[in-house]
Amino acid sequence: MIIDKAEVVVTSPDRNFVTLKLTTDDGLTGIGDATLNGRELAVVSYLTEHVVPLLLGRDAHRIEDTWQFLYRSAYWRRGPVTMAAIAAVDMALWDIKGKAAGMPVYQLLGGASRNGLLAYGHASGKDLPELFDSVRSHQEQGYRAIRIQTGVPGLKSIYGIASNATYEAMDGVRYDHEPAQRGARPAEEDWDTRSYLRHVPGVFEAVRNEFGPELPLLHDAHHRLTPIQAAQLGKSLEPYDLFWLEDVTPAENQEALRLVRQHTTTPLAIGEIFNTVWDYQQIIREQLIDYVRSAVTHTGGISHLRRVLDYAAQYQIKSGMHGPTDISPVGMAAAMHLGLSIHNFGIQEYMKHGAKTDEVFRQSFTWTDGFLHPGDAPGLGVELDVDEAGKYPYVQAYLPFNRLADGTVHDW
Ligand code: EZ4
Ligand code: CO
């Protein structure tokens, strides 16, 4: 089983996706997701110029050896571009191994540890009536756990709220929240932490009053707070029993979470922008988080994220894999196979992709009563239609950035 072809496919049905497609000499194909939102072409270049030439002629069965070779032989380790490229190779090789074995990937990882994966969706609204409608619509779609994001009085556009501008930029495609916008420059949003901290507890009180105590609710602070502000938010949300509070501080400083942890019992989730186990070393060992947010796509693939989650399991920390629309259907499938097999699965983020995306990527997962299942097709269970992908060339798009009232750039 020698890799004799490796192609990098860039396509933009609804949004940009980067996919690595490997073909072996006996005709098996495997695909992996390498999408890095807003920096897609950097990964394309890393793969095309530096990884593809090294893959040709290698034994496709040797997943671990290939992973170690790509990680260590580069000398320059880690980083989102490198780790997304390695992730794509890793996923594609697991896909091929599954097809060679005639088994879905989760069987190769030890088999199912559960019947399905509890998933949460994104409800949002600029005000409470719009938010309540969005929560109801998610419940009608079967979601049993819901992330809550709202507008903050005085701020024009804010992370997590589906806006008409976004729909227009996305050719009218309705995503519950897609922050990247097509165009030559990133959109500028505004931010004020004090207004946010004042407003959010009242929103959760209203949501609990409307929807009752049972519904698991989540919230994303998206890296914007200082440690003491994060502690304040965690405390103020305790009465509303959150499933988790996500990314309260910028993730680079792991120690910041110690201070947050000393002040609040609100469960914490972090890690969507982490890319190796080293980013988690201290926060897992010191039990400073409750959920690991890494995506398979951004953390070196199934092989490496499984290591992170095995380490987390020793501390009763669970998975909460990132699953926004910028994770392609291939990356989502990889997350589902991994999540189904590990013991310490927590919850899976799940936003539906657009109709065009679903035509480019033919998928075999199921969504039943709020639970995902990757399906039983051999490999990852996703087929890339290269002709269909070719209809949608890359479109430049950027994630937004924030400025404070005085013009200072703030974390987005
Ligand atoms: O901003 O995926 O929890 N989800 C998130 C996402 C991220 C985007 C960045 O590409 O924080 O909405
Ligand atoms: Co997030």
mmCIF file of N, CA and C in Angstrom, residues 299-363:
data_model
loop_
_atom_site.group_PDB
_atom_site.id
_atom_site.type_symbol
_atom_site.label_atom_id
_atom_site.label_comp_id
_atom_site.label_asym_id
_atom_site.label_seq_id
_atom_site.Cartn_x
_atom_site.Cartn_y
_atom_site.Cartn_z
ATOM 1 N N THR A 299 -5.098 19.896 15.589
ATOM 2 C CA THR A 299 -4.251 19.339 16.644
ATOM 3 C C THR A 299 -3.562 18.065 16.169
ATOM 4 N N GLY A 300 -3.094 18.102 14.932
ATOM 5 C CA GLY A 300 -2.257 16.996 14.461
ATOM 6 C C GLY A 300 -2.979 15.707 14.139
ATOM 7 N N GLY A 301 -4.314 15.773 14.000
ATOM 8 C CA GLY A 301 -5.045 14.594 13.542
ATOM 9 C C GLY A 301 -5.546 13.710 14.667
ATOM 10 N N ILE A 302 -6.109 12.581 14.253
ATOM 11 C CA ILE A 302 -6.681 11.620 15.201
ATOM 12 C C ILE A 302 -5.586 11.098 16.137
ATOM 13 N N SER A 303 -4.422 10.788 15.575
ATOM 14 C CA SER A 303 -3.343 10.174 16.379
ATOM 15 C C SER A 303 -2.929 11.076 17.535
ATOM 16 N N HIS A 304 -2.767 12.373 17.261
ATOM 17 C CA HIS A 304 -2.266 13.261 18.317
ATOM 18 C C HIS A 304 -3.365 13.688 19.282
ATOM 19 N N LEU A 305 -4.558 13.988 18.768
ATOM 20 C CA LEU A 305 -5.625 14.414 19.689
ATOM 21 C C LEU A 305 -6.010 13.269 20.629
ATOM 22 N N ARG A 306 -5.920 12.035 20.137
ATOM 23 C CA ARG A 306 -6.189 10.904 21.037
ATOM 24 C C ARG A 306 -5.194 10.889 22.200
ATOM 25 N N ARG A 307 -3.948 11.252 21.927
ATOM 26 C CA ARG A 307 -2.947 11.319 23.016
ATOM 27 C C ARG A 307 -3.331 12.389 24.033
ATOM 28 N N VAL A 308 -3.747 13.567 23.520
ATOM 29 C CA VAL A 308 -4.150 14.651 24.418
ATOM 30 C C VAL A 308 -5.311 14.165 25.295
ATOM 31 N N LEU A 309 -6.271 13.500 24.678
ATOM 32 C CA LEU A 309 -7.474 13.088 25.418
ATOM 33 C C LEU A 309 -7.185 11.948 26.388
ATOM 34 N N ASP A 310 -6.235 11.080 26.069
ATOM 35 C CA ASP A 310 -5.839 10.033 27.021
ATOM 36 C C ASP A 310 -5.171 10.661 28.249
ATOM 37 N N TYR A 311 -4.362 11.670 28.001
ATOM 38 C CA TYR A 311 -3.718 12.411 29.103
ATOM 39 C C TYR A 311 -4.796 13.082 29.953
ATOM 40 N N ALA A 312 -5.761 13.734 29.277
ATOM 41 C CA ALA A 312 -6.846 14.425 29.985
ATOM 42 C C ALA A 312 -7.672 13.450 30.822
ATOM 43 N N ALA A 313 -7.835 12.219 30.318
ATOM 44 C CA ALA A 313 -8.695 11.236 30.990
ATOM 45 C C ALA A 313 -8.201 10.915 32.397
ATOM 46 N N GLN A 314 -6.883 11.000 32.597
ATOM 47 C CA GLN A 314 -6.344 10.700 33.925
ATOM 48 C C GLN A 314 -6.828 11.688 34.975
ATOM 49 N N TYR A 315 -7.299 12.841 34.504
ATOM 50 C CA TYR A 315 -7.744 13.903 35.418
ATOM 51 C C TYR A 315 -9.254 14.140 35.306
ATOM 52 N N GLN A 316 -9.961 13.179 34.723
ATOM 53 C CA GLN A 316 -11.417 13.268 34.529
ATOM 54 C C GLN A 316 -11.813 14.462 33.661
ATOM 55 N N ILE A 317 -10.898 14.899 32.811
ATOM 56 C CA ILE A 317 -11.192 15.979 31.862
ATOM 57 C C ILE A 317 -11.688 15.332 30.575
ATOM 58 N N LYS A 318 -12.754 15.922 29.991
ATOM 59 C CA LYS A 318 -13.401 15.275 28.855
ATOM 60 C C LYS A 318 -13.218 16.043 27.551
ATOM 61 N N SER A 319 -13.634 15.406 26.474
ATOM 62 C CA SER A 319 -13.542 16.045 25.162
ATOM 63 C C SER A 319 -14.705 16.997 24.941
ATOM 64 N N GLY A 320 -14.431 18.053 24.184
ATOM 65 C CA GLY A 320 -15.476 18.968 23.719
ATOM 66 C C GLY A 320 -14.983 19.513 22.390
ATOM 67 N N MET A 321 -14.809 18.623 21.429
ATOM 68 C CA MET A 321 -14.090 18.988 20.195
ATOM 69 C C MET A 321 -14.768 20.105 19.426
ATOM 70 N N HIS A 322 -13.929 21.011 18.951
ATOM 71 C CA HIS A 322 -14.375 22.169 18.166
ATOM 72 C C HIS A 322 -15.067 21.680 16.883
ATOM 73 N N GLY A 323 -16.244 22.220 16.603
ATOM 74 C CA GLY A 323 -16.966 21.780 15.400
ATOM 75 C C GLY A 323 -17.717 22.897 14.714
ATOM 76 N N PRO A 324 -17.061 24.056 14.492
ATOM 77 C CA PRO A 324 -17.733 25.124 13.748
ATOM 78 C C PRO A 324 -17.756 24.763 12.263
ATOM 79 N N THR A 325 -18.362 25.629 11.442
ATOM 80 C CA THR A 325 -18.453 25.301 10.010
ATOM 81 C C THR A 325 -17.102 25.341 9.320
ATOM 82 N N ASP A 326 -16.076 25.948 9.963
ATOM 83 C CA ASP A 326 -14.767 25.936 9.305
ATOM 84 C C ASP A 326 -14.029 24.612 9.478
ATOM 85 N N ILE A 327 -14.570 23.699 10.268
ATOM 86 C CA ILE A 327 -14.086 22.311 10.250
ATOM 87 C C ILE A 327 -14.866 21.636 9.115
ATOM 88 N N SER A 328 -14.176 21.090 8.127
ATOM 89 C CA SER A 328 -14.892 20.530 6.972
ATOM 90 C C SER A 328 -15.624 19.251 7.380
ATOM 91 N N PRO A 329 -16.510 18.755 6.526
ATOM 92 C CA PRO A 329 -17.165 17.476 6.832
ATOM 93 C C PRO A 329 -16.171 16.346 7.088
ATOM 94 N N VAL A 330 -14.977 16.439 6.513
ATOM 95 C CA VAL A 330 -13.959 15.398 6.754
ATOM 96 C C VAL A 330 -13.435 15.512 8.190
ATOM 97 N N GLY A 331 -13.147 16.747 8.618
ATOM 98 C CA GLY A 331 -12.681 16.966 9.987
ATOM 99 C C GLY A 331 -13.759 16.606 11.000
ATOM 100 N N MET A 332 -15.027 16.886 10.650
ATOM 101 C CA MET A 332 -16.132 16.517 11.547
ATOM 102 C C MET A 332 -16.241 14.997 11.671
ATOM 103 N N ALA A 333 -16.079 14.302 10.548
ATOM 104 C CA ALA A 333 -16.156 12.833 10.593
ATOM 105 C C ALA A 333 -15.044 12.278 11.478
ATOM 106 N N ALA A 334 -13.837 12.838 11.330
ATOM 107 C CA ALA A 334 -12.713 12.368 12.159
ATOM 108 C C ALA A 334 -13.042 12.574 13.637
ATOM 109 N N ALA A 335 -13.637 13.733 13.967
ATOM 110 C CA ALA A 335 -14.015 14.012 15.354
ATOM 111 C C ALA A 335 -15.042 12.993 15.853
ATOM 112 N N MET A 336 -15.980 12.639 14.993
ATOM 113 C CA MET A 336 -17.025 11.688 15.417
ATOM 114 C C MET A 336 -16.457 10.290 15.667
ATOM 115 N N HIS A 337 -15.543 9.837 14.802
ATOM 116 C CA HIS A 337 -14.935 8.506 15.020
ATOM 117 C C HIS A 337 -14.129 8.494 16.316
ATOM 118 N N LEU A 338 -13.375 9.567 16.548
ATOM 119 C CA LEU A 338 -12.577 9.640 17.775
ATOM 120 C C LEU A 338 -13.501 9.736 18.992
ATOM 121 N N GLY A 339 -14.488 10.598 18.913
ATOM 122 C CA GLY A 339 -15.409 10.796 20.040
ATOM 123 C C GLY A 339 -16.200 9.538 20.395
ATOM 124 N N LEU A 340 -16.563 8.769 19.367
ATOM 125 C CA LEU A 340 -17.339 7.556 19.626
ATOM 126 C C LEU A 340 -16.483 6.513 20.354
ATOM 127 N N SER A 341 -15.182 6.523 20.084
ATOM 128 C CA SER A 341 -14.335 5.439 20.598
ATOM 129 C C SER A 341 -13.753 5.725 21.985
ATOM 130 N N ILE A 342 -13.434 6.981 22.296
ATOM 131 C CA ILE A 342 -12.764 7.247 23.583
ATOM 132 C C ILE A 342 -13.750 7.119 24.748
ATOM 133 N N HIS A 343 -13.204 6.843 25.933
ATOM 134 C CA HIS A 343 -14.090 6.756 27.096
ATOM 135 C C HIS A 343 -14.500 8.130 27.599
ATOM 136 N N ASN A 344 -13.558 9.108 27.526
ATOM 137 C CA ASN A 344 -13.825 10.422 28.145
ATOM 138 C C ASN A 344 -14.406 11.441 27.152
ATOM 139 N N PHE A 345 -15.376 10.976 26.365
ATOM 140 C CA PHE A 345 -16.098 11.924 25.507
ATOM 141 C C PHE A 345 -16.992 12.802 26.382
ATOM 142 N N GLY A 346 -17.059 14.109 26.045
ATOM 143 C CA GLY A 346 -17.939 15.012 26.794
ATOM 144 C C GLY A 346 -19.111 15.477 25.968
ATOM 145 N N ILE A 347 -18.830 16.216 24.910
ATOM 146 C CA ILE A 347 -19.881 16.747 24.032
ATOM 147 C C ILE A 347 -19.201 17.103 22.716
ATOM 148 N N GLN A 348 -19.969 17.151 21.641
ATOM 149 C CA GLN A 348 -19.417 17.540 20.330
ATOM 150 C C GLN A 348 -20.156 18.771 19.823
ATOM 151 N N GLU A 349 -19.393 19.800 19.443
ATOM 152 C CA GLU A 349 -20.011 20.970 18.806
ATOM 153 C C GLU A 349 -20.427 20.593 17.384
ATOM 154 N N TYR A 350 -21.616 20.979 16.993
ATOM 155 C CA TYR A 350 -22.098 20.603 15.658
ATOM 156 C C TYR A 350 -22.963 21.709 15.069
ATOM 157 N N MET A 351 -22.451 22.319 13.993
ATOM 158 C CA MET A 351 -23.218 23.297 13.215
ATOM 159 C C MET A 351 -23.389 22.697 11.837
ATOM 160 N N LYS A 352 -24.560 22.820 11.279
ATOM 161 C CA LYS A 352 -24.768 22.191 9.969
ATOM 162 C C LYS A 352 -24.025 22.958 8.881
ATOM 163 N N HIS A 353 -23.486 22.217 7.918
ATOM 164 C CA HIS A 353 -22.875 22.856 6.757
ATOM 165 C C HIS A 353 -23.958 23.231 5.748
ATOM 166 N N GLY A 354 -23.591 24.078 4.791
ATOM 167 C CA GLY A 354 -24.533 24.490 3.750
ATOM 168 C C GLY A 354 -24.768 23.382 2.727
ATOM 169 N N ALA A 355 -25.819 23.570 1.902
ATOM 170 C CA ALA A 355 -26.213 22.538 0.932
ATOM 171 C C ALA A 355 -25.117 22.287 -0.108
ATOM 172 N N LYS A 356 -24.436 23.365 -0.536
ATOM 173 C CA LYS A 356 -23.379 23.178 -1.554
ATOM 174 C C LYS A 356 -22.236 22.349 -0.971
ATOM 175 N N THR A 357 -21.901 22.630 0.299
ATOM 176 C CA THR A 357 -20.827 21.880 0.974
ATOM 177 C C THR A 357 -21.179 20.396 1.028
ATOM 178 N N ASP A 358 -22.448 20.112 1.330
ATOM 179 C CA ASP A 358 -22.870 18.710 1.436
ATOM 180 C C ASP A 358 -22.846 17.998 0.081
ATOM 181 N N GLU A 359 -22.873 18.783 -1.016
ATOM 182 C CA GLU A 359 -22.742 18.136 -2.328
ATOM 183 C C GLU A 359 -21.293 17.849 -2.675
ATOM 184 N N VAL A 360 -20.403 18.722 -2.231
ATOM 185 C CA VAL A 360 -18.972 18.499 -2.489
ATOM 186 C C VAL A 360 -18.454 17.331 -1.641
ATOM 187 N N PHE A 361 -18.927 17.273 -0.387
ATOM 188 C CA PHE A 361 -18.496 16.212 0.538
ATOM 189 C C PHE A 361 -19.697 15.304 0.804
ATOM 190 N N ARG A 362 -19.684 14.095 0.288
ATOM 191 C CA ARG A 362 -20.803 13.166 0.532
ATOM 192 C C ARG A 362 -20.526 12.421 1.828
ATOM 193 N N GLN A 363 -21.467 12.546 2.748
ATOM 194 C CA GLN A 363 -21.209 12.100 4.120
ATOM 195 C C GLN A 363 -22.128 10.955 4.540
#
